[in-house]
Short mmCIF file of C-alpha atoms in Angstrom, two decimals:
data_model
loop_
_atom_site.label_atom_id
_atom_site.label_comp_id
_atom_site.label_asym_id
_atom_site.label_seq_id
_atom_site.Cartn_x
_atom_site.Cartn_y
_atom_site.Cartn_z
CA MET A 142 -64.06 7.96 -9.85
CA SER A 143 -60.34 7.98 -9.36
CA ARG A 144 -57.98 9.55 -11.81
CA THR A 145 -56.60 7.25 -14.48
CA SER A 146 -54.40 7.91 -17.46
CA ASN A 147 -56.89 6.63 -20.07
CA ARG A 148 -59.64 9.10 -19.18
CA THR A 149 -60.62 11.83 -21.61
CA ASP A 150 -60.79 15.54 -20.81
CA GLY A 151 -64.58 15.25 -21.09
CA ASP A 152 -64.63 12.53 -18.41
CA ILE A 153 -62.50 14.64 -16.08
CA ILE A 154 -64.67 17.74 -16.58
CA ARG A 155 -67.86 15.71 -16.02
CA ASP A 156 -66.35 14.29 -12.82
CA PHE A 157 -65.37 17.74 -11.64
CA LEU A 158 -68.83 19.17 -12.28
CA SER A 159 -70.44 16.20 -10.49
CA VAL A 160 -68.21 16.67 -7.47
CA ALA A 161 -68.82 20.43 -7.54
CA ASP A 162 -72.54 19.74 -7.07
CA LEU A 163 -71.76 17.55 -4.06
CA LEU A 164 -69.64 20.29 -2.51
CA LYS A 165 -72.26 22.96 -3.23
CA GLU A 166 -75.34 21.11 -1.97
CA SER A 167 -74.93 19.67 1.50
CA GLN A 168 -77.99 17.40 1.17
CA LEU A 169 -76.41 15.65 -1.82
CA ALA A 170 -73.11 15.40 0.06
CA GLN A 171 -74.89 13.90 3.06
CA LEU A 172 -76.58 11.28 0.88
CA TYR A 173 -73.32 10.41 -0.88
CA ALA A 174 -71.52 10.09 2.49
CA TYR A 175 -74.30 7.84 3.76
CA LEU A 176 -73.80 5.49 0.80
CA VAL A 177 -70.04 5.49 1.37
CA HIS A 178 -70.63 4.29 4.95
CA GLU A 179 -73.41 1.82 4.15
CA TYR A 180 -71.72 0.45 0.98
CA GLU A 181 -75.16 -0.27 -0.49
CA ALA A 182 -78.71 0.84 0.35
CA THR A 183 -82.23 1.17 -0.98
CA VAL A 184 -84.06 4.47 -1.22
CA GLN A 185 -86.27 3.30 1.66
CA ASP A 186 -83.10 2.82 3.79
CA MET A 187 -82.11 6.39 2.98
CA ILE A 188 -85.58 7.70 3.83
CA ASP A 189 -85.56 5.89 7.18
CA ASP A 190 -81.97 6.54 8.22
CA LEU A 191 -81.62 10.12 7.00
CA GLU A 192 -85.22 11.14 7.71
CA LEU A 193 -85.75 12.34 4.15
CA GLY A 194 -89.05 12.84 2.41
CA GLN A 195 -89.79 10.25 -0.25
CA GLY A 196 -89.76 12.78 -3.11
CA THR A 197 -86.50 14.36 -1.91
CA ALA A 198 -84.82 10.97 -1.51
CA TYR A 199 -85.77 9.77 -5.01
CA SER A 200 -84.89 13.09 -6.60
CA ASN A 201 -81.48 13.28 -4.92
CA VAL A 202 -80.61 9.65 -5.67
CA ASN A 203 -81.50 10.16 -9.31
CA ARG A 204 -79.35 13.31 -9.45
CA LEU A 205 -76.39 11.42 -7.97
CA VAL A 206 -76.86 8.53 -10.42
CA ASP A 207 -77.10 10.97 -13.35
CA ALA A 208 -73.95 12.71 -12.10
CA GLY A 209 -72.11 9.39 -12.08
CA VAL A 210 -71.13 9.42 -8.40
CA VAL A 211 -73.69 6.78 -7.40
CA GLU A 212 -74.50 3.59 -9.27
CA VAL A 213 -77.36 1.10 -9.26
CA THR A 214 -76.00 -2.19 -7.92
CA HIS A 215 -79.23 -4.20 -8.02
CA ASP A 216 -81.71 -3.24 -10.75
CA GLU A 217 -84.67 -5.32 -9.52
CA GLN A 218 -87.09 -3.81 -6.99
CA PRO A 219 -86.15 -2.60 -4.53
CA ARG A 220 -83.17 -1.11 -6.33
CA ARG A 221 -79.94 -0.86 -4.38
CA TYR A 222 -77.41 1.95 -4.78
CA ALA A 223 -73.73 2.37 -3.94
CA ALA A 224 -71.35 5.31 -3.99
CA ARG A 225 -68.56 5.36 -6.54
CA GLU A 226 -65.11 6.25 -5.29
CA ILE A 227 -64.12 9.90 -5.64
CA ASP A 228 -60.50 11.00 -5.58
CA LEU A 229 -60.07 14.21 -7.52
CA THR A 230 -57.24 16.70 -7.12
CA VAL A 231 -57.86 20.36 -7.93
CA THR A 232 -55.13 22.98 -8.26
CA THR A 233 -55.91 26.65 -7.65
CA ALA A 234 -55.68 29.07 -10.58
CA ALA A 235 -52.53 30.58 -9.08
CA GLY A 236 -51.05 27.07 -8.90
CA ASP A 237 -49.99 27.60 -5.30
CA ARG A 238 -52.37 25.13 -3.64
CA GLU A 239 -53.72 21.71 -4.40
CA TYR A 240 -56.84 20.19 -2.84
CA THR A 241 -57.85 16.56 -2.97
CA ILE A 242 -61.57 15.97 -2.93
CA THR A 243 -62.27 12.71 -1.13
CA PRO A 244 -65.30 11.05 0.49
CA ALA A 245 -64.10 12.46 3.83
CA LEU A 246 -64.34 16.03 2.54
CA ILE A 247 -67.74 15.35 1.00
CA ASP A 248 -68.86 13.83 4.32
CA ALA A 249 -67.68 16.98 6.15
CA VAL A 250 -69.63 19.17 3.72
CA GLY A 251 -72.70 16.95 4.21
CA ARG A 252 -72.54 17.57 7.96
CA ARG A 253 -73.07 21.27 7.30
CA GLU A 254 -76.81 20.57 7.55
CA THR A 255 -76.52 19.40 11.16
CA ASP A 256 -73.32 21.00 12.51
CA ALA A 257 -73.32 24.77 13.02
CA ASP A 258 -69.52 24.91 13.45
CA ILE A 259 -68.91 23.31 10.05
CA ASP A 260 -71.58 25.53 8.49
CA THR A 261 -69.98 28.68 9.93
CA TYR A 262 -66.48 27.60 8.88
CA ILE A 263 -67.59 27.00 5.28
CA ASP A 264 -69.37 30.38 5.23
CA ARG A 265 -66.17 32.12 6.35
CA HIS A 266 -63.47 30.08 4.60
CA GLY A 267 -65.20 28.18 1.80
CA VAL A 268 -64.92 24.50 0.94
CA ALA A 269 -61.21 24.96 0.16
CA GLY A 270 -60.73 26.24 3.72
CA LEU A 271 -62.63 23.23 5.04
CA ALA A 272 -60.37 20.93 3.02
CA THR A 273 -57.34 22.55 4.65
CA ALA A 274 -58.93 22.27 8.10
CA LEU A 275 -59.62 18.58 7.46
CA THR A 276 -55.91 18.05 6.75
CA TYR A 277 -55.10 19.67 10.09
CA ALA A 278 -57.79 17.60 11.83
CA VAL A 279 -56.18 14.38 10.60
CA ALA A 280 -52.76 15.61 11.77
CA ARG A 281 -54.25 16.65 15.13
CA GLU A 282 -55.79 13.23 15.70
CA ARG A 283 -52.41 11.67 14.93
CA GLY A 284 -50.81 13.92 17.55
CA GLU A 285 -48.78 15.92 15.01
CA VAL A 286 -50.25 19.43 15.45
CA THR A 287 -52.20 21.51 17.94
CA HIS A 288 -55.07 23.90 17.42
CA ARG A 289 -52.67 26.77 18.12
CA LEU A 290 -50.35 25.68 15.30
CA MET A 291 -53.30 25.49 12.92
CA ALA A 292 -54.50 28.93 14.05
CA GLU A 293 -51.06 30.41 13.45
CA ASP A 294 -50.57 28.73 10.07
CA LEU A 295 -54.01 29.72 8.75
CA ASP A 296 -54.32 33.06 10.49
CA VAL A 297 -57.52 32.16 12.33
CA SER A 298 -58.28 32.51 16.02
CA PRO A 299 -57.28 29.61 18.30
CA LEU A 300 -60.94 29.28 19.29
CA ALA A 301 -62.06 28.96 15.64
CA ALA A 302 -59.32 26.39 15.03
CA GLU A 303 -60.35 24.34 18.08
CA MET A 304 -64.03 24.47 17.14
CA ILE A 305 -63.52 23.20 13.60
CA LEU A 306 -61.03 20.56 14.71
CA GLN A 307 -63.59 19.24 17.21
CA ALA A 308 -66.36 19.34 14.59
CA LEU A 309 -64.21 17.38 12.11
CA ARG A 310 -63.07 14.78 14.65
CA PRO A 311 -65.92 12.30 13.87
CA VAL A 312 -65.23 12.63 10.13
CA VAL A 313 -61.55 11.88 10.68
CA HIS A 314 -62.27 8.78 12.76
CA GLU A 315 -64.77 7.45 10.23
CA HIS A 316 -62.51 7.87 7.19
CA TYR A 317 -58.91 7.54 8.39
CA GLU A 318 -56.94 4.97 10.30
CA ILE A 319 -55.86 6.71 13.50
CA GLU A 320 -53.71 4.79 15.93
CA GLU A 321 -54.52 5.37 19.56
CA SER A 322 -51.44 6.75 21.26
CA GLY A 323 -50.50 7.63 24.78
CA ALA A 324 -49.43 11.18 25.52
CA GLY A 325 -49.61 13.39 22.49
CA LEU A 326 -49.96 16.98 21.46
CA ASP A 327 -53.65 16.87 22.31
CA GLU A 328 -52.73 16.80 26.01
CA LEU A 329 -51.50 20.38 25.85
CA ASP A 330 -53.42 22.95 27.81
CA ILE A 331 -55.16 25.93 26.26
CA ASP A 332 -52.00 28.06 26.38
CA GLY A 333 -50.00 25.45 24.46
CA ASP A 334 -47.90 24.45 27.49
CA ALA A 335 -47.49 20.86 28.53
CA ALA A 336 -50.00 19.79 31.16
CA ASP A 337 -48.58 19.37 34.65
CA ASP A 338 -48.03 15.83 35.86
CA ALA A 339 -48.63 16.84 39.47
#
């Protein structure tokens, strides 16, 4: 579901509304993220791996298919499903910020069900705040920023910044190529000073 020049306004609005449901309902986001990771799965796979009830699994899969973010890849029984690519950029009404909605962000929202730190962060800062935190989490894993820099930039406490960065770490490593490096900014101590070599 990437943006292309030959798409109509109706297609773009339908895509936006479909993605809005994913960002609003963490169970749908979790199911979508599962299909992104698995590439293709049956409803029984989803029931087993995500510990969903049969009715919930079928209902949610059908909602995702109807929304156009999941497609049937094998129509014979058992049907197989795959996630469609999502890459949608949203600009705030004021025009001062732009957010890109990607599978990584949807995955992070889906983890709200099982991660209290992500749940709390979304409650306090919304999905847009989570999208910003995810950007910082990627930069942190690449050794480009610290939790203190994020806290200062976003006017949150250093503890809140560290907690969300830690919570988003698995999402970053599953969705982004991160090169392992030697010494980096993550080796700074809690006060932001370089760790002693002694």
